[in-house]
């Protein structure tokens, strides 16, 4: 029987951790709505589970999304994630090959070198020893990088690392101790009794030359078991809770549980699945332009978790989605923020009785300019021109007496009020009998898609113009203008429309590629979702974004959102800022 | 007695600064300092989505609050649709939309 009292700390820690996790997760899952639980049951035995396993491998172990931000950082996380995983798996296989029984105690594989210091050879024992040393080396190299990162976090492609509480620092130290201690324990054992491979064997011989390794090795195994045990005990109360939680979250996500606008059990999973990697920090323009460093998701989620005051952070977010787009754990950061915004208006159906019932002429295509569209008459003029050129019969929903689409209200948490406005617009759109609804405003576009439940084709004018061109209804000529495209948050990141604007721009100009193309675009600063920053701060943010684009020296800065256009144009007058519809209309 | 001067004061039209409750105005100044920058140009009102359809008037709303006529302000402000157009046209950089949020929150707390 393989047993030694030193395994106790490890076993106690592991068991308590497992019980704690199971109890917590079961409690959370039980609070899911009936519909969610039904979805889970329906999708549990399907291809989706396999997909989740693949995602867990890629995200939780290989961390392939972090590679996008920085290969160094990706490698570092992979060393820990994949390294530790392999250490366990290969170690287990090794112990099985040796022991040939499937049921050896869990600690046997972990402390294999203690119980089996290579006194007897077994099939491929050298290969296993080599592999285990290689994996340990991989982890240690990741550890070295982590140290390095603390010192020179700028070198790794990130400007700031996350600020930690003292408790976090404690568990970080424990985590960092685990592998060096394992290395020492194995080396000392190898030094006194043989075994190991290129790493631990050589190190063992080296230590044996000047240390009493014989008497040191046993205490070292005690230390190793203890740090593991302590790590397991501290884990639920630290950020490392993300390791198990992320895996469960990936399953739930793949089984179809969605984050809605309320804070529910799935939000809790996300809260704890945040690894505090800090990748969101550098994405946030509130930080880079305004020096606000408490509102980024990593801090926001932490404050919710630790029940600190986060009332200001609730309001202080542009919901630009830049952090969400970069988050390697794929958290729904915008919705999480929104779930904290409360409805405090006292608006009833009667409040808006002043809105007249619209009388809309019928047509196959309906056009909705939106509030912001009306603030930039040039965009509406261009759209009218294009409809006419293409010979399209259309009806202009909000030509007169137009009202807001409701999204600004939703973004402030006031869904109740929004639903009334939505109903008004919805009736108008349905009365028009249109099959296609074209809008100039990406904000309206999002609402129409998400909240209006319309049974017709909804298109942003960029998509529509691209379609008109490909159908041969519009024949723009290519101009010599150098254009840089600013993809509006709600269009590119929010709705994934990145191709159409590029096709259109290529047809009418010479677009200059930038590092802000597609989903990496900046926020113009005009976002209605931020309820906190002042107009002066907005201007500074938008100036920074504008300058980033203008560093590519375009003749025209093109965007596809009237709000972006207005925001940029407010502070700037030398380079023209135009909507994509205007550029096309000018070249038709 | 007022007749000595050739006019009378109709009490219904008097705004008594001493009697009016100015705590709302003070709250607004504190939470949205830029509200003090307003020059009353009316740009916000001219562009207002809600104002185009009803007698809602955001410039007047600010004035009501500043004068302490809270009840009337409280009755009016819910008509705003929070669309944000006013914010974009204001030449003085008054955070009109945030002001409305602040008012709504205040009203929610006070149950005016
Ligand atoms: S929110 Fe996402 S990007 Fe930000 S720290 Fe958490 S896991 Fe990393
Ligand atoms: S959504 Fe935008 S503004 Fe909000 S925290 Fe993320 S990056 Fe910052
Ligand atoms: S946010 Fe309100 S006050 Fe401002 S323009 Fe829109 S409806 Fe009018
Ligand atoms: S546009 Fe600005 S300055 Fe003019 S009345 Fe409105 S808030 Fe005041």
Short mmCIF file of N, CA and C in Angstrom, two decimals, chain A residues 228-291:
data_model
loop_
_atom_site.label_atom_id
_atom_site.label_comp_id
_atom_site.label_asym_id
_atom_site.label_seq_id
_atom_site.Cartn_x
_atom_site.Cartn_y
_atom_site.Cartn_z
N UNK A 228 0.24 22.67 -2.05
CA UNK A 228 -0.90 22.25 -2.88
C UNK A 228 -2.20 22.34 -2.07
N UNK A 229 -2.15 21.80 -0.85
CA UNK A 229 -3.34 21.81 0.00
C UNK A 229 -3.80 23.23 0.30
N UNK A 230 -2.86 24.09 0.63
CA UNK A 230 -3.23 25.49 0.93
C UNK A 230 -3.82 26.15 -0.31
N UNK A 231 -3.22 25.89 -1.46
CA UNK A 231 -3.74 26.48 -2.69
C UNK A 231 -5.19 26.05 -2.92
N UNK A 232 -5.46 24.79 -2.71
CA UNK A 232 -6.84 24.31 -2.92
C UNK A 232 -7.80 24.96 -1.94
N UNK A 233 -7.34 25.15 -0.71
CA UNK A 233 -8.23 25.74 0.30
C UNK A 233 -8.50 27.22 0.01
N UNK A 234 -7.49 27.91 -0.51
CA UNK A 234 -7.66 29.35 -0.76
C UNK A 234 -8.38 29.63 -2.07
N UNK A 235 -8.29 28.67 -2.98
CA UNK A 235 -8.78 28.90 -4.35
C UNK A 235 -10.19 29.50 -4.43
N UNK A 236 -11.18 28.99 -3.70
CA UNK A 236 -12.53 29.53 -3.89
C UNK A 236 -12.64 31.01 -3.55
N UNK A 237 -11.73 31.51 -2.73
CA UNK A 237 -11.85 32.90 -2.31
C UNK A 237 -10.91 33.81 -3.07
N UNK A 238 -10.31 33.26 -4.11
CA UNK A 238 -9.34 34.06 -4.85
C UNK A 238 -9.75 34.12 -6.31
N UNK A 239 -8.94 34.82 -7.08
CA UNK A 239 -9.28 34.91 -8.49
C UNK A 239 -9.12 33.57 -9.21
N UNK A 240 -8.40 32.62 -8.58
CA UNK A 240 -8.22 31.34 -9.25
C UNK A 240 -9.50 30.51 -9.28
N UNK A 241 -10.52 31.03 -8.65
CA UNK A 241 -11.84 30.41 -8.77
C UNK A 241 -12.23 30.38 -10.25
N UNK A 242 -11.56 31.23 -11.05
CA UNK A 242 -11.91 31.26 -12.47
C UNK A 242 -11.57 29.95 -13.17
N UNK A 243 -10.60 29.20 -12.63
CA UNK A 243 -10.16 27.99 -13.33
C UNK A 243 -11.32 26.99 -13.45
N UNK A 244 -11.90 26.56 -12.33
CA UNK A 244 -13.04 25.64 -12.48
C UNK A 244 -14.28 26.32 -13.05
N UNK A 245 -14.51 27.59 -12.66
CA UNK A 245 -15.75 28.25 -13.07
C UNK A 245 -15.79 28.46 -14.58
N UNK A 246 -14.64 28.80 -15.15
CA UNK A 246 -14.62 29.04 -16.59
C UNK A 246 -15.04 27.79 -17.35
N UNK A 247 -14.59 26.65 -16.85
CA UNK A 247 -14.94 25.41 -17.56
C UNK A 247 -16.45 25.16 -17.50
N UNK A 248 -17.02 25.33 -16.33
CA UNK A 248 -18.46 25.13 -16.22
C UNK A 248 -19.19 26.16 -17.08
N UNK A 249 -18.68 27.39 -17.08
CA UNK A 249 -19.31 28.44 -17.88
C UNK A 249 -19.28 28.08 -19.36
N UNK A 250 -18.17 27.54 -19.82
CA UNK A 250 -18.08 27.18 -21.24
C UNK A 250 -19.12 26.12 -21.59
N UNK A 251 -19.31 25.16 -20.69
CA UNK A 251 -20.36 24.17 -20.94
C UNK A 251 -21.73 24.85 -21.01
N UNK A 252 -22.04 25.66 -20.00
CA UNK A 252 -23.36 26.29 -19.95
C UNK A 252 -23.59 27.16 -21.18
N UNK A 253 -22.54 27.87 -21.58
CA UNK A 253 -22.64 28.76 -22.74
C UNK A 253 -22.94 27.94 -23.99
N UNK A 254 -22.22 26.85 -24.16
CA UNK A 254 -22.43 26.03 -25.34
C UNK A 254 -23.78 25.32 -25.33
N UNK A 255 -24.28 25.08 -24.13
CA UNK A 255 -25.60 24.46 -24.06
C UNK A 255 -26.71 25.47 -24.30
N UNK A 256 -26.35 26.71 -24.46
CA UNK A 256 -27.35 27.69 -24.89
C UNK A 256 -27.90 28.60 -23.81
N UNK A 257 -27.29 28.65 -22.63
CA UNK A 257 -27.76 29.58 -21.60
C UNK A 257 -27.26 30.98 -21.95
N UNK A 258 -28.18 31.94 -22.01
CA UNK A 258 -27.79 33.28 -22.46
C UNK A 258 -27.82 34.28 -21.31
N UNK A 259 -26.92 35.24 -21.39
CA UNK A 259 -26.97 36.36 -20.45
C UNK A 259 -28.02 37.33 -20.95
N UNK A 260 -29.03 37.55 -20.14
CA UNK A 260 -30.06 38.51 -20.53
C UNK A 260 -29.76 39.87 -19.92
N UNK A 261 -30.80 40.70 -19.82
CA UNK A 261 -30.52 42.01 -19.27
C UNK A 261 -30.61 42.04 -17.74
N UNK A 262 -30.96 40.92 -17.16
CA UNK A 262 -31.00 40.86 -15.69
C UNK A 262 -29.79 40.10 -15.15
N UNK A 263 -29.45 40.38 -13.91
CA UNK A 263 -28.34 39.67 -13.28
C UNK A 263 -28.87 38.34 -12.74
N UNK A 264 -28.47 37.25 -13.41
CA UNK A 264 -29.00 35.94 -13.04
C UNK A 264 -27.86 35.00 -12.67
N UNK A 265 -28.18 33.72 -12.58
CA UNK A 265 -27.15 32.76 -12.20
C UNK A 265 -26.01 32.71 -13.22
N UNK A 266 -26.34 32.86 -14.49
CA UNK A 266 -25.28 32.80 -15.50
C UNK A 266 -24.35 34.01 -15.34
N UNK A 267 -24.89 35.12 -14.85
CA UNK A 267 -24.05 36.28 -14.58
C UNK A 267 -23.07 35.95 -13.46
N UNK A 268 -23.54 35.19 -12.49
CA UNK A 268 -22.67 34.80 -11.37
C UNK A 268 -21.52 33.95 -11.87
N UNK A 269 -21.84 33.02 -12.75
CA UNK A 269 -20.77 32.20 -13.33
C UNK A 269 -19.74 33.09 -14.02
N UNK A 270 -20.24 34.10 -14.74
CA UNK A 270 -19.32 34.97 -15.47
C UNK A 270 -18.47 35.80 -14.51
N UNK A 271 -19.12 36.23 -13.44
CA UNK A 271 -18.42 37.02 -12.44
C UNK A 271 -17.20 36.28 -11.93
N UNK A 272 -17.39 34.98 -11.69
CA UNK A 272 -16.29 34.19 -11.13
C UNK A 272 -15.39 33.60 -12.21
N UNK A 273 -15.84 33.67 -13.47
CA UNK A 273 -15.02 33.11 -14.55
C UNK A 273 -13.98 34.11 -15.03
N UNK A 274 -14.13 35.37 -14.63
CA UNK A 274 -13.14 36.39 -15.02
C UNK A 274 -11.81 36.04 -14.37
N UNK A 275 -10.78 35.89 -15.20
CA UNK A 275 -9.50 35.45 -14.68
C UNK A 275 -8.65 36.62 -14.20
N UNK A 276 -9.20 37.85 -14.32
CA UNK A 276 -8.44 39.06 -14.00
C UNK A 276 -7.13 39.10 -14.78
N UNK A 277 -7.22 38.67 -16.02
CA UNK A 277 -6.03 38.70 -16.86
C UNK A 277 -5.66 40.14 -17.18
N UNK A 278 -6.63 41.04 -17.11
CA UNK A 278 -6.33 42.44 -17.32
C UNK A 278 -6.27 42.87 -18.78
N UNK A 279 -6.61 41.97 -19.68
CA UNK A 279 -6.55 42.32 -21.10
C UNK A 279 -7.53 43.43 -21.44
N UNK A 280 -8.64 43.47 -20.70
CA UNK A 280 -9.63 44.52 -20.97
C UNK A 280 -9.10 45.92 -20.62
N UNK A 281 -8.14 45.99 -19.74
CA UNK A 281 -7.68 47.31 -19.27
C UNK A 281 -7.15 48.15 -20.43
N UNK A 282 -6.30 47.55 -21.23
CA UNK A 282 -5.68 48.34 -22.29
C UNK A 282 -6.63 48.68 -23.43
N UNK A 283 -7.74 47.94 -23.50
CA UNK A 283 -8.70 48.21 -24.57
C UNK A 283 -9.50 49.47 -24.29
N UNK A 284 -9.62 49.82 -23.03
CA UNK A 284 -10.61 50.82 -22.62
C UNK A 284 -10.10 52.24 -22.83
N UNK A 285 -10.81 52.98 -23.66
CA UNK A 285 -10.40 54.36 -23.94
C UNK A 285 -10.66 55.28 -22.75
N UNK A 286 -11.53 54.87 -21.85
CA UNK A 286 -11.73 55.68 -20.65
C UNK A 286 -10.43 55.70 -19.85
N UNK A 287 -9.69 54.61 -19.95
CA UNK A 287 -8.40 54.57 -19.28
C UNK A 287 -7.35 55.32 -20.08
N UNK A 288 -7.22 54.99 -21.37
CA UNK A 288 -6.12 55.55 -22.15
C UNK A 288 -6.30 57.04 -22.43
N UNK A 289 -7.54 57.51 -22.61
CA UNK A 289 -7.72 58.93 -22.92
C UNK A 289 -8.00 59.77 -21.68
N UNK A 290 -8.70 59.20 -20.71
CA UNK A 290 -9.14 60.01 -19.58
C UNK A 290 -8.49 59.62 -18.27
N UNK A 291 -7.69 58.57 -18.30
CA UNK A 291 -7.01 58.16 -17.07
C UNK A 291 -7.94 57.63 -16.00
#
